[in-house]
XYZ file of C-alpha atoms in Angstrom:
725
model
C -2.521 39.879 -46.051
C -4.274 38.496 -42.978
C -6.326 35.352 -43.276
C -10.085 35.596 -43.116
C -11.656 34.185 -39.993
C -14.733 32.294 -41.072
C -15.498 31.368 -37.460
C -15.654 34.955 -36.103
C -18.504 35.786 -33.765
C -21.790 36.723 -35.503
C -23.775 39.395 -33.655
C -27.316 40.620 -34.319
C -25.995 43.726 -36.031
C -23.665 41.837 -38.351
C -26.459 39.332 -39.021
C -28.871 42.144 -39.970
C -26.229 43.745 -42.223
C -25.498 40.405 -43.885
C -29.211 39.776 -44.555
C -29.768 43.288 -45.920
C -26.814 43.181 -48.389
C -27.532 39.595 -49.401
C -31.154 40.424 -50.330
C -30.023 43.536 -52.200
C -27.364 41.687 -54.132
C -29.704 38.791 -55.036
C -32.451 41.033 -56.331
C -29.973 43.206 -58.239
C -28.464 40.100 -59.949
C -31.940 38.852 -60.855
C -32.964 42.207 -62.278
C -29.760 42.618 -64.282
C -29.791 39.145 -65.833
C -33.491 39.004 -66.536
C -33.958 35.822 -64.532
C -37.482 35.203 -63.303
C -38.009 36.844 -59.876
C -39.699 33.664 -58.699
C -36.250 32.182 -58.274
C -35.541 34.584 -55.461
C -38.593 33.385 -53.619
C -37.599 29.729 -54.202
C -34.154 30.351 -52.811
C -35.687 32.038 -49.771
C -38.033 29.068 -49.225
C -35.005 26.768 -49.236
C -33.254 28.975 -46.677
C -36.385 28.901 -44.483
C -36.422 25.090 -44.526
C -32.718 24.937 -43.688
C -33.088 27.451 -40.825
C -35.998 25.442 -39.425
C -34.038 22.150 -39.582
C -30.999 23.736 -37.944
C -33.096 25.289 -35.184
C -34.829 21.982 -34.495
C -31.477 20.276 -34.233
C -30.373 22.885 -31.675
C -33.535 22.445 -29.658
C -35.214 25.740 -30.570
C -38.832 26.244 -29.702
C -41.532 26.027 -32.382
C -42.299 29.761 -32.234
C -38.636 30.589 -32.807
C -38.472 28.216 -35.796
C -41.533 29.882 -37.356
C -39.979 33.343 -36.771
C -36.695 32.466 -38.439
C -38.436 30.852 -41.408
C -40.532 34.023 -41.671
C -37.453 36.204 -41.904
C -36.135 34.161 -44.830
C -39.473 34.326 -46.641
C -39.731 38.043 -46.020
C -36.312 38.586 -47.534
C -37.220 36.419 -50.500
C -40.488 38.236 -51.013
C -38.787 41.638 -51.038
C -36.126 40.413 -53.451
C -38.733 39.116 -55.927
C -40.769 42.302 -55.667
C -37.705 44.568 -56.065
C -36.398 42.617 -59.084
C -39.800 42.545 -60.801
C -40.901 46.124 -60.180
C -37.771 47.986 -61.201
C -34.247 48.426 -60.174
C -33.771 47.248 -56.562
C -31.596 50.246 -55.736
C -34.456 52.708 -56.236
C -35.355 54.799 -53.191
C -38.779 53.165 -52.480
C -37.375 49.604 -52.622
C -34.336 50.523 -50.505
C -36.627 52.198 -47.968
C -38.815 49.058 -47.795
C -35.670 46.889 -47.310
C -34.295 49.093 -44.560
C -37.628 49.100 -42.748
C -37.912 45.289 -42.921
C -34.313 44.856 -41.702
C -34.924 47.206 -38.738
C -38.100 45.407 -37.798
C -36.262 42.091 -37.854
C -33.447 43.445 -35.768
C -35.747 44.827 -33.094
C -38.041 41.847 -32.936
C -35.245 39.350 -32.528
C -34.592 40.400 -28.900
C -38.180 39.866 -28.011
C -38.180 36.437 -29.584
C -34.928 35.522 -27.713
C -36.398 36.581 -24.399
C -39.551 34.610 -25.077
C -37.553 31.491 -25.939
C -35.365 31.811 -22.777
C -38.355 32.296 -20.526
C -40.220 29.398 -22.136
C -37.264 27.036 -21.848
C -36.806 28.015 -18.190
C -40.462 27.343 -17.507
C -40.332 23.948 -19.179
C -37.085 22.977 -17.459
C -38.557 23.823 -14.069
C -41.692 21.905 -14.844
C -39.580 18.849 -15.841
C -37.431 19.154 -12.721
C -40.537 19.402 -10.601
C -41.949 16.295 -12.209
C -38.699 14.439 -11.775
C -38.446 15.540 -8.142
C -41.999 14.358 -7.553
C -41.179 11.076 -9.170
C -38.046 10.689 -7.125
C -39.911 11.582 -3.963
C -42.556 9.084 -4.753
C -39.952 6.424 -5.436
C -38.098 7.515 -2.297
C -41.234 7.254 -0.200
C -41.929 3.815 -1.603
C -38.357 2.628 -1.068
C -38.309 4.277 2.350
C -41.478 2.456 3.422
C -39.997 -0.826 2.193
C -36.723 -0.240 4.068
C -38.546 0.792 7.286
C -40.496 -2.409 7.103
C -37.389 -4.444 6.254
C -35.337 -3.069 9.132
C -38.248 -3.680 11.526
C -38.676 -7.288 10.302
C -35.078 -8.333 9.913
C -33.130 -6.262 12.461
C -35.989 -5.659 14.911
C -35.335 -1.848 14.721
C -38.694 -0.118 14.930
C -38.944 3.544 13.997
C -36.058 3.907 11.595
C -36.144 6.997 9.361
C -34.880 6.777 5.829
C -33.113 10.052 5.204
C -31.891 9.508 1.644
C -31.629 6.906 -1.049
C -28.898 7.676 -3.603
C -28.434 5.583 -6.774
C -24.773 4.963 -7.758
C -23.275 6.684 -10.739
C -22.633 3.454 -12.529
C -26.185 2.260 -11.857
C -24.911 -0.848 -10.139
C -26.593 -0.263 -6.789
C -27.720 2.385 -4.331
C -26.958 3.753 -0.855
C -29.534 4.091 1.917
C -28.916 6.553 4.752
C -31.087 5.960 7.767
C -31.529 7.462 11.234
C -31.706 4.705 13.789
C -34.093 4.759 16.767
C -32.654 6.080 20.072
C -29.901 3.974 21.539
C -29.415 1.758 18.439
C -25.995 1.600 16.738
C -24.948 0.772 13.237
C -22.982 -2.177 14.666
C -26.282 -3.819 15.630
C -27.474 -3.479 12.053
C -24.222 -4.779 10.572
C -24.895 -8.239 12.013
C -27.861 -8.566 9.658
C -25.993 -7.858 6.353
C -26.524 -11.372 4.990
C -30.146 -11.418 6.140
C -30.879 -8.064 4.416
C -29.229 -9.369 1.212
C -31.325 -12.491 1.349
C -34.536 -10.426 1.879
C -33.646 -8.337 -1.219
C -33.082 -11.524 -3.213
C -29.765 -10.252 -4.530
C -27.832 -12.172 -7.147
C -24.600 -14.050 -6.337
C -21.722 -11.591 -5.990
C -24.030 -8.757 -4.879
C -24.520 -7.876 -1.257
C -25.237 -5.417 1.503
C -22.643 -3.442 3.428
C -23.439 -1.485 6.571
C -21.199 1.259 7.895
C -21.429 4.194 10.260
C -22.783 7.515 9.107
C -21.539 11.062 9.599
C -22.762 11.140 13.176
C -23.696 8.546 15.818
C -27.147 7.061 15.490
C -27.019 6.932 11.660
C -26.180 4.041 9.368
C -25.071 3.853 5.773
C -26.413 0.826 3.879
C -24.751 0.058 0.545
C -26.723 -2.301 -1.669
C -24.974 -3.663 -4.800
C -27.516 -4.886 -7.333
C -25.044 -5.710 -10.202
C -22.095 -8.132 -9.762
C -19.210 -5.864 -10.785
C -16.610 -8.015 -8.938
C -16.939 -11.009 -11.324
C -15.426 -9.226 -14.265
C -11.743 -8.304 -14.694
C -10.758 -4.652 -14.070
C -7.755 -3.696 -16.215
C -5.080 -1.647 -14.469
C -5.724 2.094 -15.231
C -4.001 3.632 -18.222
C -2.885 6.727 -16.246
C 0.875 6.513 -15.606
C 1.485 10.123 -14.654
C 4.030 10.818 -11.875
C 2.771 10.514 -8.303
C 4.136 10.882 -4.770
C 4.459 8.337 -2.003
C 2.336 10.739 0.047
C -0.593 10.191 -2.339
C -3.144 7.531 -1.660
C -3.428 5.025 -4.530
C -6.089 2.570 -5.664
C -5.570 -1.165 -5.862
C -9.062 -1.910 -7.132
C -12.719 -0.977 -6.849
C -15.351 -1.535 -4.219
C -18.772 -2.838 -5.129
C -20.135 0.707 -5.497
C -17.353 1.660 -7.938
C -15.340 3.732 -5.424
C -11.579 3.045 -5.337
C -10.143 0.643 -2.807
C -7.346 2.849 -1.445
C -4.067 2.256 0.340
C -0.881 4.106 1.233
C 2.584 3.259 2.523
C 3.794 6.791 3.306
C 3.735 6.487 7.040
C 2.144 3.159 7.771
C 3.032 -0.441 7.038
C 0.941 -2.891 5.092
C -0.070 -6.571 5.445
C -1.706 -8.771 2.811
C -2.739 -12.409 2.673
C -4.212 -14.674 0.095
C -4.582 -18.355 -0.609
C -2.952 -20.001 -3.619
C -4.856 -18.848 -6.731
C -6.658 -16.009 -4.915
C -4.857 -13.194 -6.761
C -2.479 -12.213 -4.007
C 0.483 -12.060 -6.351
C -1.506 -9.931 -8.778
C -2.442 -7.570 -5.973
C 1.190 -7.249 -4.921
C 1.903 -6.465 -8.601
C -0.717 -3.690 -8.604
C 0.825 -2.204 -5.446
C 4.273 -2.366 -7.041
C 2.894 -0.643 -10.111
C 1.515 2.206 -8.022
C 4.791 2.462 -6.088
C 7.036 2.651 -9.113
C 4.916 5.504 -10.449
C 6.108 7.635 -7.608
C 9.113 9.952 -7.962
C 10.120 9.884 -4.303
C 10.120 6.238 -3.176
C 12.429 3.298 -3.813
C 11.085 -0.274 -3.843
C 13.104 -3.153 -2.296
C 11.846 -6.720 -2.687
C 12.351 -9.707 -0.407
C 11.243 -12.996 -1.939
C 13.349 -16.051 -0.989
C 10.975 -18.464 -2.742
C 12.280 -17.806 -6.263
C 12.093 -13.995 -6.617
C 8.786 -14.308 -8.433
C 7.852 -10.906 -7.010
C 10.741 -9.121 -8.749
C 11.274 -11.048 -12.037
C 8.241 -9.599 -13.907
C 9.531 -6.102 -13.173
C 13.166 -6.861 -14.019
C 13.029 -8.957 -17.156
C 12.120 -6.171 -19.587
C 15.272 -4.342 -18.344
C 17.706 -7.179 -17.645
C 16.930 -9.353 -20.700
C 15.017 -7.245 -23.301
C 16.756 -3.895 -22.540
C 13.612 -1.822 -23.211
C 14.736 0.719 -20.639
C 18.080 1.619 -19.121
C 17.311 1.620 -15.383
C 15.601 -0.972 -13.160
C 12.380 0.080 -11.588
C 13.028 -2.125 -8.538
C 15.976 -0.809 -6.616
C 17.068 -4.004 -4.833
C 15.844 -7.569 -4.838
C 16.814 -10.113 -2.111
C 16.344 -13.671 -3.444
C 18.327 -15.453 -0.706
C 18.535 -15.344 3.048
C 22.033 -13.906 2.945
C 20.889 -11.083 0.610
C 17.883 -10.540 2.822
C 19.982 -10.159 5.960
C 22.241 -7.657 4.150
C 19.249 -5.673 2.987
C 17.543 -5.572 6.315
C 20.745 -4.719 8.195
C 21.314 -1.836 5.821
C 17.732 -0.697 6.294
C 18.250 -0.621 10.062
C 21.498 1.286 9.630
C 19.719 3.779 7.269
C 17.025 4.337 9.906
C 19.689 5.137 12.501
C 21.737 7.469 10.315
C 18.757 9.314 8.913
C 17.506 10.084 12.325
C 20.796 11.757 13.128
C 21.807 13.363 9.887
C 18.462 14.687 8.636
C 17.412 16.569 11.784
C 17.880 19.943 10.034
C 15.815 18.872 7.041
C 12.945 17.898 9.443
C 13.313 21.162 11.291
C 13.174 23.091 8.051
C 9.900 21.237 7.161
C 8.680 21.907 10.696
C 7.818 18.257 11.101
C 9.057 15.409 13.245
C 8.966 13.152 10.153
C 11.378 13.252 7.226
C 9.773 14.677 4.033
C 9.992 12.341 1.126
C 11.735 13.918 -1.848
C 13.360 12.834 -5.080
C 16.793 13.376 -3.479
C 15.794 11.760 -0.163
C 13.388 9.035 -1.187
C 11.352 6.783 1.018
C 12.280 3.119 1.058
C 9.431 0.628 0.800
C 10.404 -2.949 1.539
C 7.917 -5.445 0.017
C 8.210 -8.937 1.621
C 6.498 -11.911 -0.079
C 5.802 -14.977 2.040
C 7.128 -14.651 5.514
C 6.227 -18.096 6.848
C 9.579 -19.737 6.021
C 11.824 -16.835 7.004
C 14.133 -17.493 9.998
C 13.219 -15.949 13.295
C 16.085 -13.389 13.278
C 14.982 -12.070 9.936
C 11.445 -11.777 11.143
C 12.760 -9.826 14.162
C 14.632 -7.508 11.788
C 11.464 -6.865 9.851
C 9.624 -6.079 13.054
C 12.392 -3.665 14.073
C 12.171 -1.828 10.698
C 8.424 -1.559 11.177
C 8.861 -0.266 14.709
C 11.592 2.259 14.108
C 11.453 3.422 10.489
C 8.238 5.530 10.323
C 9.761 8.883 11.063
C 12.603 8.503 8.479
C 10.509 6.973 5.688
C 11.443 3.287 5.789
C 8.234 1.290 5.569
C 7.340 -2.411 5.019
C 4.601 -4.323 3.160
C 4.398 -7.955 4.273
C 2.440 -10.670 2.475
C 1.711 -14.304 3.270
C -0.334 -17.276 2.064
C -1.856 -17.782 5.504
C -3.120 -15.434 8.189
C -1.925 -17.402 11.176
C 0.304 -16.501 14.069
C 3.170 -18.731 12.846
C 3.136 -17.108 9.387
C 2.523 -13.522 10.517
C 3.848 -12.619 13.997
C 1.476 -10.680 16.121
C 3.883 -7.732 16.281
C 3.941 -7.481 12.507
C 0.129 -7.557 12.340
C -0.241 -4.875 14.951
C 2.139 -2.544 13.112
C 0.312 -2.934 9.809
C -2.369 -0.286 9.631
C -3.271 -1.118 6.065
C -4.484 -4.649 5.695
C -5.928 -6.518 2.733
C -6.963 -10.112 2.408
C -7.795 -11.996 -0.717
C -9.955 -15.116 -0.911
C -9.294 -17.748 1.745
C -11.168 -20.905 2.572
C -10.967 -20.506 6.350
C -12.952 -17.534 7.770
C -10.857 -17.666 10.931
C -7.811 -16.370 8.993
C -9.725 -13.269 7.994
C -10.767 -12.887 11.599
C -7.107 -13.049 12.616
C -6.112 -10.493 9.945
C -8.986 -8.093 10.681
C -9.085 -8.393 14.423
C -12.391 -7.146 15.782
C -14.294 -7.742 12.572
C -15.289 -11.359 12.948
C -18.214 -10.830 10.594
C -15.961 -10.728 7.509
C -17.368 -13.477 5.319
C -15.240 -15.056 2.484
C -18.439 -15.561 0.578
C -18.504 -11.787 -0.076
C -15.327 -12.154 -2.187
C -15.625 -15.550 -3.789
C -13.634 -15.094 -7.035
C -9.926 -14.761 -7.760
C -8.907 -11.158 -7.514
C -11.559 -10.380 -4.915
C -10.773 -9.578 -1.313
C -11.264 -7.226 1.613
C -9.475 -3.958 2.149
C -9.105 -2.078 5.450
C -7.048 1.118 5.172
C -6.449 3.335 8.175
C -9.617 3.540 10.225
C -11.898 2.135 7.523
C -13.606 -1.176 8.076
C -12.755 -4.142 5.800
C -14.858 -3.808 2.613
C -15.097 -6.210 -0.364
C -13.172 -5.082 -3.424
C -11.933 -6.368 -6.806
C -8.260 -5.757 -7.532
C -7.116 -4.382 -10.844
C -5.833 -7.001 -13.283
C -2.174 -6.572 -14.203
C -0.769 -8.627 -17.082
C 2.958 -9.216 -17.848
C 2.666 -7.068 -20.966
C 1.172 -4.209 -19.038
C 3.900 -4.551 -16.441
C 6.563 -4.177 -19.180
C 4.812 -0.997 -20.458
C 4.719 0.486 -16.923
C 8.396 -0.307 -16.322
C 9.465 1.307 -19.564
C 7.263 4.417 -18.950
C 8.454 5.118 -15.375
C 12.072 3.926 -15.581
C 13.675 7.312 -16.269
C 11.955 9.062 -13.380
C 12.808 6.549 -10.703
C 14.830 8.160 -7.825
C 18.214 7.000 -6.495
C 19.259 6.388 -2.886
C 20.592 9.448 -1.124
C 24.320 9.669 -0.318
C 23.823 9.666 3.483
C 21.928 6.403 3.253
C 24.564 4.870 0.935
C 27.282 5.769 3.422
C 26.176 3.331 6.151
C 28.475 0.340 6.832
C 26.410 -2.107 4.824
C 26.337 0.338 1.950
C 29.436 -1.516 0.681
C 27.104 -4.340 -0.314
C 24.592 -2.011 -1.950
C 26.705 -0.875 -4.889
C 27.210 -4.398 -6.292
C 23.739 -5.685 -5.498
C 22.814 -6.337 -9.157
C 26.187 -7.849 -9.847
C 25.344 -10.492 -7.222
C 21.600 -10.835 -7.852
C 21.094 -10.748 -11.640
C 23.392 -13.698 -12.415
C 21.605 -15.759 -9.838
C 18.148 -14.753 -11.071
C 18.953 -15.261 -14.764
C 21.281 -18.217 -14.562
C 22.111 -19.473 -18.037
C 20.683 -16.425 -19.820
C 22.547 -13.466 -21.358
C 22.013 -10.151 -19.677
C 21.329 -7.144 -21.926
C 24.118 -4.609 -22.223
C 21.981 -1.934 -20.574
C 22.669 -3.773 -17.244
C 26.482 -3.309 -17.455
C 26.605 -0.091 -15.437
C 25.056 -2.124 -12.648
C 26.865 -5.429 -13.136
C 30.377 -4.359 -14.267
C 31.352 -3.408 -10.727
C 33.556 -5.254 -8.231
C 31.339 -7.806 -6.483
C 31.319 -7.554 -2.703
C 29.846 -10.836 -1.375
C 27.358 -10.547 1.433
C 28.055 -12.476 4.605
C 27.090 -16.120 4.211
C 25.492 -18.047 7.029
C 27.082 -21.504 7.516
C 24.316 -22.815 9.628
C 20.724 -23.045 8.382
C 19.117 -21.642 11.472
C 19.213 -21.156 15.214
C 18.878 -24.832 16.068
C 19.776 -25.463 19.669
C 21.995 -28.351 20.809
C 22.409 -29.909 24.245
C 25.486 -28.212 25.742
C 26.106 -31.232 27.917
C 26.581 -33.520 24.870
C 27.923 -31.054 22.367
C 25.409 -32.068 19.631
C 25.212 -29.100 17.250
C 23.548 -28.190 13.957
C 26.896 -27.437 12.214
C 29.307 -24.533 12.036
C 32.765 -23.958 13.393
C 31.877 -25.382 16.818
C 30.059 -28.452 15.513
C 30.576 -31.508 17.666
C 33.031 -29.915 20.034
C 32.299 -30.923 23.611
C 33.296 -28.620 26.524
C 36.510 -29.912 28.106
C 37.678 -31.695 24.936
C 41.047 -30.927 23.278
C 39.153 -29.185 20.430
C 37.391 -27.029 22.995
C 40.715 -26.092 24.586
C 42.070 -25.136 21.159
C 38.987 -23.021 20.378
C 39.045 -21.364 23.853
C 42.650 -21.716 24.970
C 42.095 -19.481 28.051
C 39.183 -21.468 29.494
C 39.103 -24.904 31.100
C 36.097 -26.895 32.102
C 35.012 -27.185 35.755
C 38.400 -25.948 37.002
C 37.770 -22.250 37.247
C 34.464 -20.889 38.500
C 32.649 -18.893 35.766
C 32.520 -15.128 36.330
C 30.045 -12.369 35.840
C 30.247 -8.635 36.049
C 28.403 -6.797 38.857
C 28.473 -3.246 40.079
C 30.745 -2.807 43.049
C 29.217 -1.081 46.003
C 32.594 0.420 46.795
C 33.697 4.008 46.313
C 35.183 3.422 42.876
C 31.848 2.227 41.502
C 33.762 -0.099 39.182
C 33.235 -3.707 38.152
C 34.243 -6.767 40.126
C 34.204 -10.435 39.392
C 31.448 -12.543 40.942
C 31.882 -16.265 41.120
C 29.051 -18.387 39.792
C 29.174 -22.086 40.383
C 25.540 -22.731 39.207
C 26.146 -26.110 37.656
C 23.409 -28.483 36.642
C 21.052 -29.583 39.363
C 19.270 -32.858 39.884
C 16.174 -33.315 37.713
C 13.631 -33.368 40.553
C 11.221 -30.320 40.684
C 12.467 -27.199 42.308
C 11.197 -23.754 43.113
C 12.211 -21.507 40.191
C 10.518 -18.422 41.692
C 13.241 -17.826 44.294
C 14.382 -14.285 44.659
C 17.471 -13.415 42.679
C 20.040 -11.557 44.833
C 21.112 -8.125 43.652
C 24.491 -7.834 42.041
C 26.076 -6.381 45.199
C 24.693 -9.299 47.159
C 25.734 -12.139 44.963
C 27.937 -14.794 46.521
C 29.102 -18.251 45.504
C 26.387 -20.863 45.985
C 27.256 -24.111 47.697
C 28.298 -26.543 45.078
C 26.377 -29.704 44.746
C 28.121 -32.971 45.773
C 30.262 -34.452 43.121
C 28.083 -37.507 42.994
C 25.173 -35.289 42.048
C 27.083 -33.114 39.584
C 28.659 -36.055 37.815
C 26.912 -39.414 37.859
C 29.212 -42.412 37.979
C 28.072 -43.459 34.515
C 29.142 -40.187 32.911
C 32.390 -40.525 30.965
C 33.210 -36.828 31.417
C 32.352 -34.057 33.820
C 29.348 -31.843 33.059
C 30.187 -28.369 31.794
C 29.757 -25.332 33.923
C 26.950 -22.836 33.216
C 29.346 -20.471 31.582
C 30.644 -23.125 29.202
C 27.040 -24.207 28.500
C 26.249 -20.581 27.676
C 29.173 -20.433 25.208
C 27.863 -23.688 23.714
C 24.497 -21.978 23.108
C 26.183 -19.037 21.350
C 28.002 -21.451 18.971
C 24.811 -23.408 18.297
C 22.860 -20.185 17.542
C 25.002 -19.660 14.421
C 24.838 -16.322 12.513
C 21.312 -15.736 13.864
C 22.808 -15.076 17.295
C 20.983 -15.136 20.624
C 20.383 -12.939 23.593
C 20.540 -13.155 27.421
C 16.797 -13.791 27.872
C 16.805 -16.687 25.424
C 19.954 -18.096 26.894
C 18.459 -17.926 30.428
C 15.456 -19.907 29.246
C 17.682 -22.490 27.417
C 19.915 -22.945 30.418
C 16.937 -23.470 32.740
C 15.706 -26.147 30.337
C 19.050 -27.839 30.652
C 18.997 -27.665 34.484
C 20.961 -24.474 35.179
C 19.680 -21.766 37.499
C 21.758 -18.973 36.116
C 20.008 -15.570 36.065
C 19.853 -13.217 33.094
C 21.993 -10.678 34.969
C 24.850 -13.124 35.257
C 24.525 -14.111 31.586
C 24.553 -10.425 30.565
C 27.828 -10.056 32.494
C 29.441 -12.936 30.675
C 28.326 -11.508 27.341
C 29.873 -8.128 28.159
C 33.162 -9.767 29.151
C 33.177 -11.874 25.995
C 32.305 -8.842 23.856
C 35.159 -6.902 25.461
C 37.547 -9.737 24.583
C 36.184 -9.971 21.027
C 34.971 -13.532 21.533
C 31.450 -12.401 20.649
C 30.039 -9.408 18.834
C 27.077 -7.343 19.983
C 24.549 -6.663 17.217
C 21.969 -3.972 17.805
C 21.328 -1.898 20.879
C 18.929 -1.749 23.755
C 16.058 -4.286 23.715
C 17.040 -5.267 20.176
C 20.593 -6.332 21.123
C 21.720 -9.867 20.434
C 25.076 -11.546 20.320
C 26.917 -13.528 17.620
C 30.024 -15.673 18.105
C 33.128 -14.244 16.436
C 33.396 -17.248 14.110
C 30.133 -16.207 12.485
C 30.369 -12.411 12.701
C 32.708 -11.719 9.808
C 31.573 -8.115 9.532
C 32.170 -5.266 11.986
C 29.193 -4.526 14.215
C 26.583 -2.359 12.505
C 25.434 -0.594 15.593
C 21.791 -1.156 14.776
């Protein structure tokens, strides 16, 4: 037997039938039991009161309430009359009931139309009154703003087009047409003065931006300080794509402060205690929500960027997979990661051409099986120069194949953030700093950015794409919330595609956690869920024996360390290290194109030894390769002072000394030319390049990279085969 549906639709016809049968049943029961007919009228009166109360709650008009109450009373009156005068089922009483029911049915439509028309009239009247009130307020505000712009900005004749209150009632936006020839940039200079004229509270302010067309300005006025309070990270953890823009906080007007790393690189700064680390955490949280992007971390100052995201997995075991795909906590691990990234860029450009053609795009589409790689770098100031160059190369070359970089630093200065890195970062955000010049360096061209507009921790300025830097408050991300996010997104994190894993440095990738986790959690017991990542044969990454590319004087042999430390050219140790070369006995050679028919290579003698220290013309024309000839050697007395215990090395031996002193960072012909000139040699870059090619052919040095990114590392440091990147 089907269930009764007590919520079925109730039409006018069913309502009429229900009223008719209810009245007939009530009067029949009263007549049969001998109960006083007055009870029928009392019940009807109670129904009338209930109908009136319900109608009032639903917003019915007074006339409608009276009509519905009248229907109840009419039904009660008939029931009392029918029960008192005889059987209710007699023909006269039934006829009276049918007539009353028909009248009620037909009159209800008229009452409904009346109520609809009356409500529409009243709504229009209210809207008209509200519009008049808004227009009056608009005219009043408009007059105030016209006067204010004339007084403060000296812009006479501005027309206030619209004044729109914000949804959260924390401020309003003024759109104004500027007088002929004026620009919104002229008005932007007076933001502080306008805020002062409005007597805004601390933390509130005025922002001026361009409108939809030239000659208009958008003025945002925040009247409530929404940046002082913490903004919890949103609860929504639904899957996203790296191609989606994501929010890192809110602007003063409540709109999201957006960013993206799909095809652009990012750059962020923030002083100690400004909330920079929290903002990086927010960006990481938005990145790990994606299903088509891997996150790699570089933090050589203690891995503080990675640990909050790894501990719930590595120690607590709340989820089975790490949400961060690779973390580089040391310089050696960083070199391995960046070298692999460069190799991935090269191999993806070759191997994914058909995928890009299928997508009809010159850029690789990000997918779960071919994820983008986002490298997040925390604090670049102390990174060696070669690593910074690798980061720049990734930023320069990885856009089309989805390898992007986000760099952060405590300071916005040229020594902390190279100019090339800043220029490549199209998304920039800066947290609170004490020196306005740093924000001016970060947001070049916007010298009016004032740190006073973001004075609290967690506040900063965001400039994404073509947008101007605007104050914002970053979401607050607590460690507990980070653990929740990691557990929620762990299972949907992508894995690196097979083509990218097949690059030469991919041999270090498989055992990355076996190397990194014991170092990060030294003395702690790793959870068993990490065993699939740690119970693998460890492949150690190449270790640099020298701390950096410190340069030594090739004439004295003073070096920073390494296999060639303290070895002077011409000494027995030098002869053992380079058994085929002697000092100052055989002129150094370089390669030059032969002008002969075979177009081959010939040896060109170079006797460019050290010259006296007096000033000389360094702008002399360098002969072409086919015109090079041995220069006249300087007198022995000049080349070797009487007080010298040993002869000075040749330019070629000095160049080899520079390669040894460069360590695993390596060096290039341009840098070597500059260093040799500093030491008194006049050897040209072309000659040095020839030596490097000869040494590379004989495996004395290894070439790393190609083209303008090529550099050379001595064989004693280059333990790995060349990557070709």
